[in-house]
mmCIF file of C-alpha atoms in Angstrom:
data_model
loop_
_atom_site.group_PDB
_atom_site.id
_atom_site.type_symbol
_atom_site.label_atom_id
_atom_site.label_comp_id
_atom_site.label_asym_id
_atom_site.label_seq_id
_atom_site.Cartn_x
_atom_site.Cartn_y
_atom_site.Cartn_z
ATOM 1 C CA ASP Z 24 7.662 9.713 -4.247
ATOM 2 C CA THR Z 25 4.941 11.223 -6.417
ATOM 3 C CA ALA Z 26 6.084 11.464 -10.035
ATOM 4 C CA VAL Z 27 3.690 14.201 -11.196
ATOM 5 C CA SER Z 28 2.026 16.285 -8.508
ATOM 6 C CA GLN Z 29 -0.577 19.027 -8.715
ATOM 7 C CA THR Z 30 -1.897 21.530 -6.231
ATOM 8 C CA PRO Z 31 -4.543 22.134 -5.200
ATOM 9 C CA LYS Z 32 -6.544 18.942 -5.549
ATOM 10 C CA TYR Z 33 -9.852 20.790 -5.245
ATOM 11 C CA LEU Z 34 -10.614 24.383 -6.128
ATOM 12 C CA VAL Z 35 -14.014 26.009 -5.563
ATOM 13 C CA THR Z 36 -14.282 29.637 -6.542
ATOM 14 C CA GLN Z 37 -16.627 32.349 -7.736
ATOM 15 C CA MET Z 38 -17.124 33.442 -11.327
ATOM 16 C CA GLY Z 39 -14.790 36.248 -12.288
ATOM 17 C CA ASN Z 40 -11.992 35.254 -9.922
ATOM 18 C CA ASP Z 41 -8.410 34.485 -10.969
ATOM 19 C CA LYS Z 42 -6.813 31.218 -9.859
ATOM 20 C CA SER Z 43 -3.650 29.185 -10.418
ATOM 21 C CA ILE Z 44 -2.920 25.493 -10.473
ATOM 22 C CA LYS Z 45 0.624 24.273 -9.937
ATOM 23 C CA CYS Z 46 2.279 21.184 -11.388
ATOM 24 C CA GLU Z 47 5.656 19.612 -10.703
ATOM 25 C CA GLN Z 48 7.282 16.469 -12.098
ATOM 26 C CA ASN Z 49 10.330 14.733 -10.671
ATOM 27 C CA LEU Z 50 10.820 12.345 -13.583
ATOM 28 C CA GLY Z 51 13.355 14.481 -15.407
ATOM 29 C CA HIS Z 52 11.062 14.699 -18.425
ATOM 30 C CA ASP Z 53 11.482 17.366 -21.071
ATOM 31 C CA THR Z 54 7.835 17.865 -21.998
ATOM 32 C CA MET Z 55 4.856 18.818 -19.849
ATOM 33 C CA TYR Z 56 1.172 19.190 -20.678
ATOM 34 C CA TRP Z 57 -2.112 20.535 -19.431
ATOM 35 C CA TYR Z 58 -5.331 18.679 -20.211
ATOM 36 C CA LYS Z 59 -8.948 19.480 -19.465
ATOM 37 C CA GLN Z 60 -11.427 16.661 -18.743
ATOM 38 C CA ASP Z 61 -15.076 17.646 -18.960
ATOM 39 C CA SER Z 62 -18.067 16.129 -17.213
ATOM 40 C CA LYS Z 63 -18.403 13.520 -19.978
ATOM 41 C CA LYS Z 64 -14.827 12.354 -19.325
ATOM 42 C CA PHE Z 65 -13.612 13.772 -22.635
ATOM 43 C CA LEU Z 66 -9.918 14.599 -22.224
ATOM 44 C CA LYS Z 67 -8.492 17.349 -24.404
ATOM 45 C CA ILE Z 68 -5.009 18.791 -24.545
ATOM 46 C CA MET Z 69 -4.708 22.489 -23.775
ATOM 47 C CA PHE Z 70 -0.969 23.223 -23.823
ATOM 48 C CA SER Z 71 2.359 21.494 -24.073
ATOM 49 C CA TYR Z 72 5.779 22.823 -23.118
ATOM 50 C CA ASN Z 73 9.164 21.423 -23.991
ATOM 51 C CA ASN Z 74 11.990 22.611 -21.783
ATOM 52 C CA LYS Z 75 10.126 25.824 -20.900
ATOM 53 C CA GLU Z 76 9.143 26.537 -24.507
ATOM 54 C CA LEU Z 77 5.486 26.532 -25.614
ATOM 55 C CA ILE Z 78 4.884 23.854 -28.246
ATOM 56 C CA ILE Z 79 1.116 23.468 -28.436
ATOM 57 C CA ASN Z 80 -1.647 25.941 -27.675
ATOM 58 C CA GLU Z 81 -4.921 24.272 -28.600
ATOM 59 C CA THR Z 82 -7.248 27.211 -29.267
ATOM 60 C CA VAL Z 83 -7.616 27.813 -25.576
ATOM 61 C CA PRO Z 84 -9.116 31.175 -24.525
ATOM 62 C CA ASN Z 85 -6.381 33.640 -23.639
ATOM 63 C CA ARG Z 86 -7.798 33.754 -20.100
ATOM 64 C CA PHE Z 87 -5.695 30.617 -19.662
ATOM 65 C CA SER Z 88 -1.987 31.284 -19.412
ATOM 66 C CA PRO Z 89 0.567 28.556 -18.767
ATOM 67 C CA LYS Z 90 3.894 29.417 -17.194
ATOM 68 C CA SER Z 91 6.946 27.199 -17.040
ATOM 69 C CA PRO Z 92 9.636 28.576 -14.690
ATOM 70 C CA ASP Z 93 11.803 25.508 -15.340
ATOM 71 C CA LYS Z 94 11.388 22.199 -17.088
ATOM 72 C CA ALA Z 95 10.124 20.489 -13.925
ATOM 73 C CA HIS Z 96 7.246 22.902 -13.387
ATOM 74 C CA LEU Z 97 4.263 23.955 -15.473
ATOM 75 C CA ASN Z 98 1.678 26.153 -13.833
ATOM 76 C CA LEU Z 99 -1.714 27.174 -15.185
ATOM 77 C CA HIS Z 100 -3.184 30.571 -14.418
ATOM 78 C CA ILE Z 101 -6.823 31.252 -15.238
ATOM 79 C CA ASN Z 102 -8.222 34.786 -15.326
ATOM 80 C CA SER Z 103 -11.859 35.813 -15.038
ATOM 81 C CA LEU Z 104 -13.158 32.316 -14.363
ATOM 82 C CA GLU Z 105 -16.386 31.304 -16.066
ATOM 83 C CA LEU Z 106 -18.928 28.611 -15.242
ATOM 84 C CA GLY Z 107 -17.787 26.603 -18.270
ATOM 85 C CA ASP Z 108 -14.291 26.356 -16.849
ATOM 86 C CA SER Z 109 -15.564 23.860 -14.288
ATOM 87 C CA ALA Z 110 -13.755 20.623 -15.073
ATOM 88 C CA VAL Z 111 -10.877 18.446 -13.951
ATOM 89 C CA TYR Z 112 -7.483 19.720 -15.077
ATOM 90 C CA PHE Z 113 -4.646 17.252 -15.452
ATOM 91 C CA CYS Z 114 -0.969 17.915 -15.742
ATOM 92 C CA ALA Z 115 1.181 15.317 -17.473
ATOM 93 C CA SER Z 116 4.767 14.843 -18.567
ATOM 94 C CA SER Z 117 6.655 12.723 -21.072
ATOM 95 C CA ASP Z 118 10.224 11.870 -21.887
ATOM 96 C CA GLY Z 119 10.980 13.139 -25.365
ATOM 97 C CA THR Z 120 9.808 15.867 -27.670
ATOM 98 C CA GLU Z 121 7.373 14.211 -30.057
ATOM 99 C CA GLY Z 122 4.317 14.730 -27.867
ATOM 100 C CA TRP Z 123 3.012 11.230 -28.471
ATOM 101 C CA GLU Z 124 5.266 9.311 -26.135
ATOM 102 C CA THR Z 125 3.956 7.625 -23.011
ATOM 103 C CA GLN Z 126 2.558 10.277 -20.712
ATOM 104 C CA TYR Z 127 2.523 10.333 -16.931
ATOM 105 C CA PHE Z 128 -0.428 12.086 -15.371
ATOM 106 C CA GLY Z 129 -0.892 13.939 -12.139
ATOM 107 C CA PRO Z 130 -3.893 13.248 -9.876
ATOM 108 C CA GLY Z 131 -5.931 16.138 -11.265
ATOM 109 C CA THR Z 132 -7.341 19.398 -9.935
ATOM 110 C CA ARG Z 133 -11.115 19.524 -9.652
ATOM 111 C CA LEU Z 134 -12.210 23.079 -10.388
ATOM 112 C CA LEU Z 135 -15.744 24.177 -9.621
ATOM 113 C CA VAL Z 136 -16.781 27.688 -10.608
ATOM 114 C CA LEU Z 137 -19.918 28.964 -8.889
ATOM 115 C CA SER A 16 -11.898 16.786 -33.696
ATOM 116 C CA GLN A 17 -11.875 13.557 -31.756
ATOM 117 C CA GLN A 18 -9.481 10.961 -33.107
ATOM 118 C CA GLY A 19 -10.235 7.848 -31.091
ATOM 119 C CA GLU A 20 -13.652 6.487 -30.305
ATOM 120 C CA GLU A 21 -14.106 3.649 -27.847
ATOM 121 C CA ASP A 22 -16.789 1.039 -28.018
ATOM 122 C CA PRO A 23 -18.737 0.179 -25.959
ATOM 123 C CA GLN A 24 -19.150 3.306 -23.855
ATOM 124 C CA ALA A 25 -19.934 1.136 -20.839
ATOM 125 C CA LEU A 26 -19.345 -2.540 -20.075
ATOM 126 C CA SER A 27 -20.404 -4.528 -17.032
ATOM 127 C CA ILE A 28 -19.191 -8.105 -16.507
ATOM 128 C CA GLN A 29 -18.715 -10.654 -13.742
ATOM 129 C CA GLU A 30 -15.400 -11.092 -12.024
ATOM 130 C CA GLY A 31 -13.314 -13.698 -13.774
ATOM 131 C CA GLU A 32 -14.764 -13.013 -17.219
ATOM 132 C CA ASN A 33 -12.804 -11.407 -20.027
ATOM 133 C CA ALA A 34 -13.433 -7.795 -21.041
ATOM 134 C CA THR A 35 -12.915 -6.498 -24.556
ATOM 135 C CA MET A 36 -12.914 -2.842 -25.519
ATOM 136 C CA ASN A 37 -12.479 -1.417 -28.983
ATOM 137 C CA CYS A 38 -11.054 1.802 -30.316
ATOM 138 C CA SER A 39 -11.405 3.255 -33.789
ATOM 139 C CA TYR A 40 -9.464 6.185 -35.152
ATOM 140 C CA LYS A 41 -9.490 8.290 -38.288
ATOM 141 C CA THR A 42 -6.000 9.222 -39.476
ATOM 142 C CA SER A 43 -2.728 7.356 -39.822
ATOM 143 C CA ILE A 44 -0.803 6.932 -36.589
ATOM 144 C CA ASN A 45 2.680 6.278 -35.255
ATOM 145 C CA ASN A 46 1.411 4.495 -32.191
ATOM 146 C CA LEU A 47 -1.695 3.828 -30.161
ATOM 147 C CA GLN A 48 -1.796 3.773 -26.391
ATOM 148 C CA TRP A 49 -4.241 2.560 -23.771
ATOM 149 C CA TYR A 50 -4.691 4.268 -20.429
ATOM 150 C CA ARG A 51 -6.723 3.437 -17.335
ATOM 151 C CA GLN A 52 -8.424 5.968 -15.096
ATOM 152 C CA ASN A 53 -9.763 4.924 -11.725
ATOM 153 C CA SER A 54 -12.546 7.051 -10.312
ATOM 154 C CA GLY A 55 -11.241 10.396 -9.088
ATOM 155 C CA ARG A 56 -7.669 9.692 -10.188
ATOM 156 C CA GLY A 57 -5.306 10.547 -13.001
ATOM 157 C CA LEU A 58 -4.722 8.408 -16.077
ATOM 158 C CA VAL A 59 -2.235 5.571 -15.888
ATOM 159 C CA HIS A 60 -0.456 4.278 -18.980
ATOM 160 C CA LEU A 61 -1.108 0.600 -19.685
ATOM 161 C CA ILE A 62 0.434 -0.268 -23.009
ATOM 162 C CA LEU A 63 1.754 1.278 -26.225
ATOM 163 C CA ILE A 64 1.579 -0.474 -29.584
ATOM 164 C CA ARG A 65 3.436 0.883 -32.584
ATOM 165 C CA SER A 66 1.914 1.115 -36.034
ATOM 166 C CA ASN A 67 4.110 -1.722 -37.315
ATOM 167 C CA GLU A 68 3.000 -4.078 -34.527
ATOM 168 C CA ARG A 69 -0.134 -6.196 -34.640
ATOM 169 C CA GLU A 70 -0.355 -7.550 -31.108
ATOM 170 C CA LYS A 71 1.167 -6.851 -27.747
ATOM 171 C CA HIS A 72 0.823 -8.428 -24.315
ATOM 172 C CA SER A 73 1.380 -7.146 -20.816
ATOM 173 C CA GLY A 74 0.306 -9.407 -17.980
ATOM 174 C CA ARG A 75 -3.456 -9.936 -18.322
ATOM 175 C CA LEU A 76 -3.681 -7.312 -21.066
ATOM 176 C CA ARG A 77 -3.657 -8.046 -24.775
ATOM 177 C CA VAL A 78 -3.787 -5.270 -27.333
ATOM 178 C CA THR A 79 -4.276 -5.726 -31.042
ATOM 179 C CA LEU A 80 -3.908 -3.166 -33.775
ATOM 180 C CA ASP A 81 -5.341 -3.329 -37.289
ATOM 181 C CA THR A 82 -4.087 -0.319 -39.226
ATOM 182 C CA SER A 83 -6.066 -1.293 -42.333
ATOM 183 C CA LYS A 84 -9.295 -0.973 -40.334
ATOM 184 C CA LYS A 85 -7.931 1.839 -38.156
ATOM 185 C CA SER A 86 -8.945 -0.006 -35.037
ATOM 186 C CA SER A 87 -7.500 -1.493 -31.875
ATOM 187 C CA SER A 88 -8.839 -3.708 -29.133
ATOM 188 C CA LEU A 89 -7.900 -4.121 -25.495
ATOM 189 C CA LEU A 90 -8.594 -7.477 -23.897
ATOM 190 C CA ILE A 91 -8.409 -7.901 -20.132
ATOM 191 C CA THR A 92 -8.440 -11.556 -19.182
ATOM 192 C CA ALA A 93 -9.650 -13.029 -15.876
ATOM 193 C CA SER A 94 -11.043 -9.682 -14.738
ATOM 194 C CA ARG A 95 -10.855 -8.565 -11.120
ATOM 195 C CA ALA A 96 -12.847 -6.034 -9.119
ATOM 196 C CA ALA A 97 -9.756 -3.791 -9.157
ATOM 197 C CA ASP A 98 -10.037 -3.550 -12.962
ATOM 198 C CA THR A 99 -13.148 -1.394 -12.528
ATOM 199 C CA ALA A 100 -12.168 1.873 -14.197
ATOM 200 C CA SER A 101 -12.478 3.885 -17.400
ATOM 201 C CA TYR A 102 -10.204 2.857 -20.245
ATOM 202 C CA PHE A 103 -9.047 5.297 -22.903
ATOM 203 C CA CYS A 104 -7.243 4.856 -26.163
ATOM 204 C CA ALA A 105 -4.999 7.627 -27.430
ATOM 205 C CA THR A 106 -3.247 8.199 -30.732
ATOM 206 C CA ASP A 107 -0.892 10.745 -32.165
ATOM 207 C CA ALA A 108 -3.307 11.614 -34.983
ATOM 208 C CA GLY A 109 -0.914 11.341 -37.870
ATOM 209 C CA GLY A 110 2.220 12.684 -36.258
ATOM 210 C CA ALA A 111 0.734 15.694 -34.518
ATOM 211 C CA GLN A 112 2.808 16.614 -31.491
ATOM 212 C CA LYS A 113 0.133 15.524 -29.077
ATOM 213 C CA LEU A 114 -2.022 12.625 -27.989
ATOM 214 C CA VAL A 115 -5.695 12.645 -28.873
ATOM 215 C CA PHE A 116 -7.903 10.663 -26.507
ATOM 216 C CA GLY A 117 -11.203 8.930 -27.055
ATOM 217 C CA GLN A 118 -14.087 9.288 -24.625
ATOM 218 C CA GLY A 119 -13.346 6.028 -22.922
ATOM 219 C CA THR A 120 -15.075 2.799 -21.986
ATOM 220 C CA ARG A 121 -16.381 2.599 -18.452
ATOM 221 C CA LEU A 122 -15.730 -0.948 -17.220
ATOM 222 C CA THR A 123 -17.466 -2.336 -14.149
ATOM 223 C CA ILE A 124 -16.435 -5.705 -12.727
ATOM 224 C CA ASN A 125 -19.140 -7.204 -10.528
ATOM 225 C CA PRO A 126 -18.008 -9.504 -7.697
#
């Protein structure tokens, strides 16, 4: 069974569109994260949620809105997509609330904005 | 700002040789972690070393931590083609509620 899953795996869309990426973890973890990995492989945290509550919002444009319907799911909605949003987006989860415990990553969603 | 920086950025060795990657960081930490990322995949946790530990082993992996120099190294012994991947260090950046990743070392094992 996949521990952290994301859908879709690939997302190609036009500038200005709105899209969502879904993430689910079946590890029973309390904390979930969204990361963005750019073309140079630099991985940067965007958001973290602990038990549906927003913990970290790393100066991400407000076009990005995370939503956590329950502690096993953390979705990412992106409005008015821009070319610079093209990247790989990873969801992750961890057991605990510190934010620096071992993290378990999903396979990534490759977003290409044309 | 970036906390961890890996060195070298890329490393290419022959199968069977040992591979050493280094990570330097800027602020005090609670722990330092190493992750592996195979091409087109998510990151996989390899090992965590706490700030009060100096060395840790896991199979063919050996991690050292020198808090006085704010640096860590990852040694992979007897490398295999399957070790080809990018390796990232991550720290908590002085207790911040997040992990901060370096840009990674791209390791290529040649058969």
